[in-house]
CSV table of C-alpha atoms and ligand atoms in Angstrom, one decimal:
chain,number,residue,atom,x,y,z
A,1,UNK,CA,23.8,15.2,0.2
A,2,UNK,CA,23.0,13.0,3.2
A,3,UNK,CA,22.5,9.2,2.7
A,4,UNK,CA,18.9,7.9,2.6
A,5,UNK,CA,17.8,6.0,5.7
A,6,UNK,CA,17.4,2.8,3.7
A,7,UNK,CA,18.7,1.8,0.2
A,8,UNK,CA,18.1,-1.5,-1.4
A,9,UNK,CA,20.2,-2.1,-4.5
A,10,UNK,CA,19.2,-4.9,-6.8
A,11,UNK,CA,18.1,-7.2,-4.0
A,12,UNK,CA,17.2,-10.8,-4.8
A,13,UNK,CA,16.2,-13.7,-2.6
A,14,UNK,CA,15.9,-17.3,-3.7
A,15,UNK,CA,14.9,-20.0,-1.1
A,16,UNK,CA,15.6,-23.0,-3.4
A,17,UNK,CA,18.3,-21.7,-5.7
A,18,UNK,CA,16.0,-22.0,-8.7
A,19,UNK,CA,13.1,-19.6,-8.3
A,20,UNK,CA,13.1,-16.1,-6.9
A,21,UNK,CA,10.8,-14.8,-4.1
A,22,UNK,CA,12.2,-11.3,-4.7
A,23,UNK,CA,14.2,-10.2,-7.7
A,24,UNK,CA,16.0,-7.0,-8.9
A,25,UNK,CA,14.5,-4.8,-6.1
A,26,UNK,CA,15.7,-1.2,-5.9
A,27,UNK,CA,14.2,1.0,-3.3
A,28,UNK,CA,15.3,4.3,-1.6
A,29,UNK,CA,13.6,5.3,1.6
A,30,UNK,CA,14.2,8.7,3.2
A,31,UNK,CA,14.1,9.4,7.0
A,32,UNK,CA,10.6,9.9,8.2
A,33,UNK,CA,9.0,8.1,5.2
A,34,UNK,CA,6.2,5.6,6.0
A,35,UNK,CA,6.4,3.0,3.3
A,36,UNK,CA,3.9,0.3,2.6
A,37,UNK,CA,4.9,-2.9,0.8
A,38,UNK,CA,1.7,-3.8,-0.9
A,39,UNK,CA,0.8,-6.8,-3.1
A,40,UNK,CA,-1.1,-10.1,-3.3
A,41,UNK,CA,-0.2,-13.1,-1.1
A,42,UNK,CA,3.0,-14.7,-2.1
A,43,UNK,CA,4.4,-11.7,-4.0
A,44,UNK,CA,7.5,-11.3,-1.7
A,45,UNK,CA,6.5,-8.7,0.9
A,46,UNK,CA,7.5,-10.6,4.0
A,47,UNK,CA,10.7,-11.9,2.4
A,48,UNK,CA,11.6,-8.2,1.7
A,49,UNK,CA,10.8,-7.3,5.3
A,50,UNK,CA,12.8,-10.2,6.7
A,51,UNK,CA,15.8,-9.1,4.7
A,52,UNK,CA,15.5,-5.6,6.1
A,53,UNK,CA,15.3,-6.8,9.7
A,54,UNK,CA,18.2,-9.3,9.1
A,55,UNK,CA,16.4,-12.6,9.7
A,56,UNK,CA,17.0,-13.5,6.0
A,57,UNK,CA,20.1,-12.7,4.0
A,58,UNK,CA,19.7,-11.6,0.4
A,59,UNK,CA,21.0,-14.0,-2.2
A,60,UNK,CA,22.1,-11.0,-4.2
A,61,UNK,CA,22.3,-7.2,-4.0
A,62,UNK,CA,23.1,-4.8,-1.1
A,63,UNK,CA,21.1,-3.3,1.7
A,64,UNK,CA,22.3,0.0,3.3
A,65,UNK,CA,21.0,1.8,6.4
A,66,UNK,CA,22.2,5.4,6.5
A,67,UNK,CA,24.9,4.6,4.0
A,68,UNK,CA,26.2,1.6,6.0
A,69,UNK,CA,26.3,-1.8,4.3
A,70,UNK,CA,24.2,-4.1,6.6
A,71,UNK,CA,23.8,-7.4,4.7
A,72,UNK,CA,25.9,-9.2,7.3
A,73,UNK,CA,24.8,-7.3,10.4
A,74,UNK,CA,22.7,-9.2,12.9
A,75,UNK,CA,19.1,-8.2,13.6
A,76,UNK,CA,19.9,-7.0,17.1
A,77,UNK,CA,22.7,-4.7,15.8
A,78,UNK,CA,20.5,-3.0,13.1
A,79,UNK,CA,18.7,-0.6,15.5
A,80,UNK,CA,15.3,-1.6,14.2
A,81,UNK,CA,12.0,-2.3,16.0
A,82,UNK,CA,9.7,-5.0,14.7
A,83,UNK,CA,6.0,-5.8,15.2
A,84,UNK,CA,4.9,-9.2,13.9
A,85,UNK,CA,1.4,-10.2,12.8
A,86,UNK,CA,1.1,-12.6,15.7
A,87,UNK,CA,2.6,-9.9,18.1
A,88,UNK,CA,4.9,-12.7,19.4
A,89,UNK,CA,4.6,-11.7,23.0
A,90,UNK,CA,6.3,-14.0,25.5
A,91,UNK,CA,3.3,-15.7,27.3
A,92,UNK,CA,5.1,-16.3,30.6
A,93,UNK,CA,6.3,-12.7,31.0
A,94,UNK,CA,4.1,-9.9,32.1
A,95,UNK,CA,3.7,-6.7,29.9
A,96,UNK,CA,6.6,-4.9,31.7
A,97,UNK,CA,9.0,-7.8,31.2
A,98,UNK,CA,7.9,-8.2,27.5
A,99,UNK,CA,8.6,-4.6,26.8
A,100,UNK,CA,11.9,-4.6,28.8
A,101,UNK,CA,13.2,-7.7,27.1
A,102,UNK,CA,15.1,-5.9,24.2
A,103,UNK,CA,16.6,-3.5,26.7
A,104,UNK,CA,17.8,-6.3,29.0
A,105,UNK,CA,19.6,-7.9,26.0
A,106,UNK,CA,21.7,-4.7,25.7
A,107,UNK,CA,23.3,-5.7,29.0
A,108,UNK,CA,24.7,-2.3,29.9
A,109,UNK,CA,21.5,-0.6,31.2
A,110,UNK,CA,20.7,-0.3,34.9
A,111,UNK,CA,17.4,-1.6,36.3
A,112,UNK,CA,16.4,1.9,37.0
A,113,UNK,CA,17.1,3.1,33.4
A,114,UNK,CA,15.1,0.1,32.1
A,115,UNK,CA,12.2,0.9,34.3
A,116,UNK,CA,12.2,4.5,33.2
A,117,UNK,CA,12.3,3.7,29.5
A,118,UNK,CA,9.6,1.0,29.7
A,119,UNK,CA,7.4,3.5,31.6
A,120,UNK,CA,8.1,6.2,29.0
A,121,UNK,CA,7.2,4.1,26.0
A,122,UNK,CA,4.1,2.7,27.8
A,123,UNK,CA,3.0,6.3,28.4
A,124,UNK,CA,3.6,7.2,24.7
A,125,UNK,CA,1.5,4.3,23.5
A,126,UNK,CA,-1.0,5.0,26.3
A,127,UNK,CA,-0.9,1.6,28.2
A,128,UNK,CA,0.7,2.5,31.5
A,129,UNK,CA,-2.0,0.7,33.4
A,130,UNK,CA,-1.3,-2.7,31.7
A,131,UNK,CA,2.3,-3.2,32.8
A,132,UNK,CA,1.6,-5.9,35.4
A,133,UNK,CA,-0.8,-7.9,33.3
A,134,UNK,CA,0.0,-11.2,31.6
A,135,UNK,CA,-0.5,-11.4,27.7
A,136,UNK,CA,-3.4,-13.8,28.2
A,137,UNK,CA,-5.2,-11.1,30.1
A,138,UNK,CA,-5.1,-8.7,27.2
A,139,UNK,CA,-7.5,-8.0,24.3
A,140,UNK,CA,-6.2,-8.2,20.7
A,141,UNK,CA,-5.8,-4.4,20.6
A,142,UNK,CA,-3.9,-4.3,23.9
A,143,UNK,CA,-1.6,-7.0,22.7
A,144,UNK,CA,-0.9,-5.0,19.6
A,145,UNK,CA,0.0,-1.9,21.7
A,146,UNK,CA,2.3,-4.0,23.9
A,147,UNK,CA,4.0,-5.3,20.8
A,148,UNK,CA,4.4,-1.7,19.5
A,149,UNK,CA,5.9,-0.7,22.9
A,150,UNK,CA,8.4,-3.5,22.7
A,151,UNK,CA,9.4,-2.4,19.1
A,152,UNK,CA,9.8,1.2,20.2
A,153,UNK,CA,11.6,0.8,23.5
A,154,UNK,CA,15.1,0.8,22.1
A,155,UNK,CA,14.3,4.1,20.2
A,156,UNK,CA,14.9,2.4,16.8
A,157,UNK,CA,15.9,4.2,13.6
A,158,UNK,CA,13.5,2.0,11.6
A,159,UNK,CA,10.2,0.5,12.6
A,160,UNK,CA,9.1,-2.7,10.6
A,161,UNK,CA,5.5,-3.8,10.8
A,162,UNK,CA,4.4,-7.2,9.3
A,163,UNK,CA,0.6,-7.1,8.8
A,164,UNK,CA,0.3,-5.6,12.3
A,165,UNK,CA,-3.5,-5.1,12.1
A,166,UNK,CA,-4.7,-8.3,10.4
A,167,UNK,CA,-5.8,-9.9,13.7
A,168,UNK,CA,-8.0,-7.0,14.7
A,169,UNK,CA,-11.7,-6.5,14.0
A,170,UNK,CA,-12.7,-3.8,11.4
A,171,UNK,CA,-13.3,-1.0,13.9
A,172,UNK,CA,-10.2,-1.6,16.1
A,173,UNK,CA,-8.2,-1.8,12.9
A,174,UNK,CA,-9.1,1.8,12.0
A,175,UNK,CA,-8.4,3.0,15.6
A,176,UNK,CA,-5.0,1.3,15.7
A,177,UNK,CA,-4.1,2.4,12.2
A,178,UNK,CA,-4.7,6.0,13.3
A,179,UNK,CA,-2.6,5.5,16.4
A,180,UNK,CA,0.3,4.0,14.5
A,181,UNK,CA,0.2,6.9,12.0
A,182,UNK,CA,0.2,9.5,14.7
A,183,UNK,CA,3.0,7.8,16.6
A,184,UNK,CA,5.1,7.5,13.5
A,185,UNK,CA,4.7,11.2,12.7
A,186,UNK,CA,5.2,12.4,16.3
A,187,UNK,CA,8.4,10.3,16.7
A,188,UNK,CA,9.5,11.1,13.1
A,189,UNK,CA,10.1,7.3,12.6
A,190,UNK,CA,11.1,5.7,9.3
A,191,UNK,CA,8.5,2.9,9.1
A,192,UNK,CA,7.8,0.1,6.7
A,193,UNK,CA,4.5,-1.9,6.8
A,194,UNK,CA,3.7,-5.1,5.0
A,195,UNK,CA,0.1,-5.3,3.9
A,196,UNK,CA,-2.1,-6.9,1.3
A,197,UNK,CA,-4.9,-4.3,2.0
A,198,UNK,CA,-4.7,-1.5,-0.4
A,199,UNK,CA,-7.1,0.7,1.6
A,200,UNK,CA,-4.8,0.4,4.6
A,201,UNK,CA,-1.7,1.1,2.6
A,202,UNK,CA,-3.4,4.2,1.0
A,203,UNK,CA,-4.5,5.5,4.4
A,204,UNK,CA,-1.3,5.0,6.5
A,205,UNK,CA,1.7,5.5,4.2
A,206,UNK,CA,3.5,8.3,2.5
A,207,UNK,CA,4.8,6.0,-0.2
A,208,UNK,CA,3.7,2.6,-1.5
A,209,UNK,CA,5.7,-0.1,-3.3
A,210,UNK,CA,3.3,-2.2,-5.2
A,211,UNK,CA,4.9,-5.7,-5.6
A,212,UNK,CA,4.0,-8.5,-8.0
A,213,UNK,CA,5.9,-11.7,-8.4
A,214,UNK,CA,8.9,-10.5,-6.4
A,215,UNK,CA,9.3,-7.2,-8.3
A,216,UNK,CA,8.3,-3.7,-7.6
A,217,UNK,CA,5.7,-2.6,-10.2
A,218,UNK,CA,5.5,1.0,-9.0
A,219,UNK,CA,6.9,3.0,-6.1
A,220,UNK,CA,5.0,6.3,-5.5
A,221,UNK,CA,2.8,8.4,-3.2
A,222,UNK,CA,-0.7,7.0,-2.8
A,223,UNK,CA,-2.3,9.7,-5.0
A,224,UNK,CA,0.1,9.1,-7.8
A,225,UNK,CA,-0.6,5.3,-7.8
A,226,UNK,CA,-4.3,6.1,-7.8
A,227,UNK,CA,-4.3,8.7,-10.5
A,228,UNK,CA,-1.5,7.4,-12.7
A,229,UNK,CA,-0.9,3.7,-12.2
A,230,UNK,CA,2.1,2.6,-14.2
A,231,UNK,CA,0.6,-0.5,-15.6
A,232,UNK,CA,-2.6,-2.6,-15.6
A,233,UNK,CA,-1.5,-4.6,-12.5
A,234,UNK,CA,-1.2,-1.5,-10.3
A,235,UNK,CA,-4.4,0.0,-11.9
A,236,UNK,CA,-6.4,-3.1,-11.0
A,237,UNK,CA,-4.9,-3.5,-7.5
A,238,UNK,CA,-5.5,0.1,-6.3
A,239,UNK,CA,-9.0,1.7,-5.6
A,240,UNK,CA,-12.4,0.6,-4.3
A,241,UNK,CA,-14.6,0.2,-6.2
A,242,UNK,CA,-12.0,-0.8,-8.8
A,243,UNK,CA,-11.0,1.0,-11.9
A,244,UNK,CA,-13.1,0.2,-15.0
A,245,UNK,CA,-11.3,-1.3,-18.0
A,246,UNK,CA,-12.6,-0.9,-21.5
A,247,UNK,CA,-10.8,-2.5,-24.4
A,248,UNK,CA,-10.7,-0.7,-27.7
A,249,UNK,CA,-8.8,0.1,-30.9
A,250,UNK,CA,-7.0,3.4,-31.1
A,251,UNK,CA,-6.9,4.9,-34.6
A,252,UNK,CA,-5.5,8.2,-35.9
A,253,UNK,CA,-8.3,10.7,-36.7
A,254,UNK,CA,-7.1,14.0,-38.1
A,255,UNK,CA,-4.7,15.4,-35.6
A,256,UNK,CA,-6.2,13.4,-32.8
A,257,UNK,CA,-7.2,9.8,-32.1
A,258,UNK,CA,-10.4,7.9,-31.9
A,259,UNK,CA,-10.8,4.9,-29.6
A,260,UNK,CA,-13.3,2.4,-31.1
A,261,UNK,CA,-15.0,0.4,-28.3
A,262,UNK,CA,-18.1,-1.8,-28.1
A,263,UNK,CA,-20.0,1.0,-26.4
A,264,UNK,CA,-19.1,3.9,-28.8
A,265,UNK,CA,-16.3,5.9,-30.2
A,266,UNK,CA,-14.3,8.3,-28.0
A,267,UNK,CA,-12.2,11.1,-29.4
A,268,UNK,CA,-8.9,11.2,-27.6
A,269,UNK,CA,-6.6,14.3,-28.0
A,270,UNK,CA,-3.1,13.2,-29.4
A,271,UNK,CA,-1.5,15.2,-26.6
A,272,UNK,CA,-2.8,12.6,-24.1
A,273,UNK,CA,-0.8,9.8,-25.7
A,274,UNK,CA,2.9,9.1,-25.6
A,275,UNK,CA,4.2,10.7,-28.9
A,276,UNK,CA,6.4,7.6,-29.8
A,277,UNK,CA,3.3,5.5,-29.9
A,278,UNK,CA,1.2,7.4,-32.3
A,279,UNK,CA,0.1,4.3,-34.3
A,280,UNK,CA,-3.0,2.2,-34.4
A,281,UNK,CA,-3.0,-0.2,-31.6
A,282,UNK,CA,-5.2,-2.2,-29.1
A,283,UNK,CA,-5.6,-0.3,-25.9
A,284,UNK,CA,-7.4,-0.6,-22.5
A,285,UNK,CA,-9.0,2.6,-21.3
A,286,UNK,CA,-8.9,2.8,-17.5
A,287,UNK,CA,-11.6,5.0,-15.9
A,288,UNK,CA,-12.4,5.3,-12.2
A,289,UNK,CA,-16.1,5.0,-11.4
A,290,UNK,CA,-16.2,8.7,-10.3
A,291,UNK,CA,-14.8,9.9,-13.6
A,292,UNK,CA,-17.8,9.5,-15.8
A,293,UNK,CA,-20.4,12.2,-16.5
A,294,UNK,CA,-23.9,11.1,-17.5
A,295,UNK,CA,-24.9,13.0,-20.7
A,296,UNK,CA,-28.0,13.3,-23.0
A,297,UNK,CA,-26.2,13.0,-26.3
A,298,UNK,CA,-24.6,9.8,-27.5
A,299,UNK,CA,-21.9,11.7,-29.3
A,300,UNK,CA,-18.4,11.0,-28.0
A,301,UNK,CA,-20.1,9.0,-25.2
A,302,UNK,CA,-20.3,5.3,-24.2
A,303,UNK,CA,-23.7,3.6,-24.1
A,304,UNK,CA,-24.3,1.4,-21.1
A,305,UNK,CA,-27.2,-0.7,-20.0
A,306,UNK,CA,-28.0,-0.5,-16.3
A,307,UNK,CA,-28.2,-3.7,-14.3
A,308,UNK,CA,-29.0,-2.2,-10.9
A,309,UNK,CA,-28.2,0.6,-8.5
A,310,UNK,CA,-26.5,0.5,-5.1
A,311,UNK,CA,-27.2,3.5,-2.9
A,312,UNK,CA,-24.1,4.1,-1.0
A,313,UNK,CA,-25.3,6.8,1.3
A,314,UNK,CA,-23.6,9.9,-0.1
A,315,UNK,CA,-23.5,8.7,-3.7
A,316,UNK,CA,-25.0,6.1,-6.1
A,317,UNK,CA,-23.2,3.2,-7.7
A,318,UNK,CA,-24.7,2.2,-11.1
A,319,UNK,CA,-23.8,-1.4,-12.0
A,320,UNK,CA,-23.8,-1.4,-15.8
A,321,UNK,CA,-22.9,-3.6,-18.8
A,322,UNK,CA,-21.2,-2.5,-22.0
A,323,UNK,CA,-21.2,-5.6,-24.3
A,324,UNK,CA,-19.5,-8.2,-22.2
A,325,UNK,CA,-17.8,-5.8,-19.9
A,326,UNK,CA,-19.2,-4.8,-16.5
A,327,UNK,CA,-18.8,-1.1,-15.7
A,328,UNK,CA,-19.3,0.8,-12.4
A,329,UNK,CA,-20.4,4.4,-12.6
A,330,UNK,CA,-20.7,6.6,-9.4
A,331,UNK,CA,-23.0,9.6,-9.5
A,332,UNK,CA,-24.0,12.2,-6.9
A,333,UNK,CA,-26.8,11.1,-4.6
A,334,UNK,CA,-29.4,13.4,-6.2
A,335,UNK,CA,-28.5,12.1,-9.7
A,336,UNK,CA,-31.0,9.4,-10.5
A,337,UNK,CA,-31.5,7.6,-13.9
A,338,UNK,CA,-33.9,4.9,-14.9
A,339,UNK,CA,-32.7,1.4,-15.0
A,340,UNK,CA,-34.7,0.4,-18.1
A,341,UNK,CA,-33.1,3.0,-20.4
A,342,UNK,CA,-29.5,3.1,-21.8
A,343,UNK,CA,-27.2,5.3,-19.9
A,344,UNK,CA,-24.9,7.6,-22.0
A,345,UNK,CA,-21.6,8.6,-20.2
A,346,UNK,CA,-18.7,10.7,-21.1
A,347,UNK,CA,-15.2,10.2,-19.8
A,348,UNK,CA,-13.4,12.9,-17.8
A,349,UNK,CA,-10.3,13.0,-20.1
A,350,UNK,CA,-8.1,14.6,-17.5
A,351,UNK,CA,-8.6,11.5,-15.4
A,352,UNK,CA,-8.3,8.9,-18.2
A,353,UNK,CA,-5.5,6.4,-18.2
A,354,UNK,CA,-4.7,4.6,-21.5
A,355,UNK,CA,-2.8,1.3,-21.3
A,356,UNK,CA,-1.2,-0.6,-24.2
A,357,UNK,CA,-3.1,-3.9,-24.3
A,358,UNK,CA,0.0,-5.9,-25.2
A,359,UNK,CA,2.5,-4.7,-22.6
A,360,UNK,CA,0.0,-3.4,-20.0
A,361,UNK,CA,2.0,-0.2,-19.7
A,362,UNK,CA,0.4,3.1,-19.1
A,363,UNK,CA,1.0,5.2,-22.3
A,364,UNK,CA,-0.9,8.3,-21.1
A,365,UNK,CA,1.0,11.7,-21.2
A,366,UNK,CA,0.6,14.1,-18.3
A,367,UNK,CA,-0.8,17.1,-20.0
A,368,UNK,CA,-3.5,19.6,-19.3
A,369,UNK,CA,-6.4,19.0,-21.7
B,401,ADP,P1,4.1,-12.4,0.9
B,401,ADP,O1,4.6,-11.9,2.2
B,401,ADP,O2,3.9,-11.3,-0.1
B,401,ADP,O3,2.8,-13.2,1.1
B,401,ADP,P2,6.4,-14.1,0.9
B,401,ADP,O4,7.6,-13.2,1.0
B,401,ADP,O5,6.0,-14.8,2.2
B,401,ADP,O6,5.2,-13.4,0.3
B,401,ADP,O7,6.7,-15.3,-0.1
B,401,ADP,C1,7.2,-15.1,-1.4
B,401,ADP,C2,7.5,-16.4,-2.1
B,401,ADP,O8,8.5,-17.1,-1.4
B,401,ADP,C3,6.3,-17.4,-2.0
B,401,ADP,O9,6.3,-18.1,-3.2
B,401,ADP,C4,6.6,-18.3,-0.8
B,401,ADP,O10,6.0,-19.5,-1.0
B,401,ADP,C5,8.1,-18.3,-0.8
B,401,ADP,N1,8.6,-18.5,0.5
B,401,ADP,C6,8.4,-17.6,1.6
B,401,ADP,N2,9.1,-18.0,2.7
B,401,ADP,C7,9.7,-19.2,2.3
B,401,ADP,C8,10.6,-20.1,3.0
B,401,ADP,N3,10.9,-19.9,4.3
B,401,ADP,N4,11.1,-21.1,2.3
B,401,ADP,C9,10.7,-21.3,1.0
B,401,ADP,N5,9.9,-20.5,0.3
B,401,ADP,C10,9.4,-19.4,0.9
């Protein structure tokens, strides 16, 4: 079997010799994958990216590119392209010179070859008309595209992107996001993007590593993270509006279980829960706002009081309370319910996630119910 494009083996990085910014990180990335490193500020995303590009050396563990050990290889010899948050364009060079810079460092290319390659990449990123401008004469979006050209001009094996859209306004962000994704697919690049924006990560990447306190919490495709988050941290980080969390006590009831909550009792088939854990325990039910169904009967349903309704255009968001817990329920646009009466809702059990309250781990089994 061929080697993966990138393999991180038990990577750790400590800046001060006492605390770890990144710890015990294992990650395998195949050629053509687009991976997002996602997590809150300070979780270790940039540190991981800097170790991949070679600007920081890991304190422990090994990094391999295509099976080759690269811990001690200089950034310029790793065949990577990098786009920084600030774009880091040289202000005293025009666009052509900025893009040509990494090629000139190679020393062995003729002026003609350099001109050809800069022209080609400028055409690919659709900015051929900007080559003679200075960076100060460019909009944010144009600067971003120039930075992209400079990262791609050496035809890198790996493209590393550090929050590349955080300086753009909301509309341009969507446009550039689309362009980066198309370019990555067309050039079959292996790309890694650092972002704290879960919607951006979901939209652009084929796989997401959700990081918290220097450790990967889950590494999976976006739909897997969304539907089966491995723990409460991932569950609360992914999805807008966020997943609802309802605490309860799980008790055996005949062959199945009942979850006793402040808003009502919910029967849960035993097949939904990890067989080793069939004892009474405190749990947190995780339900996405789309996965409720409003019902007439209160049996096997939760009773909520409605605070107010937000009309979202194509659907309605009911902001509700269940005891001390706020709950969001999304219904179709033509489903309207009064705000002055309790709302009874059933949970779509196929989409339910059950977390052990103590460990935060997801204990749901993937079965058809
Ligand atoms: P993120 O990119 O997820 O915001 P970072 O990788 O920048 O996180 O930071 C992870 C941790 O390492 C943080 O606690 C941060 O303060 C620390 N850190 C980052 N860079 C340095 C540095 N150059 N020197 C010392 N500590 C650093």
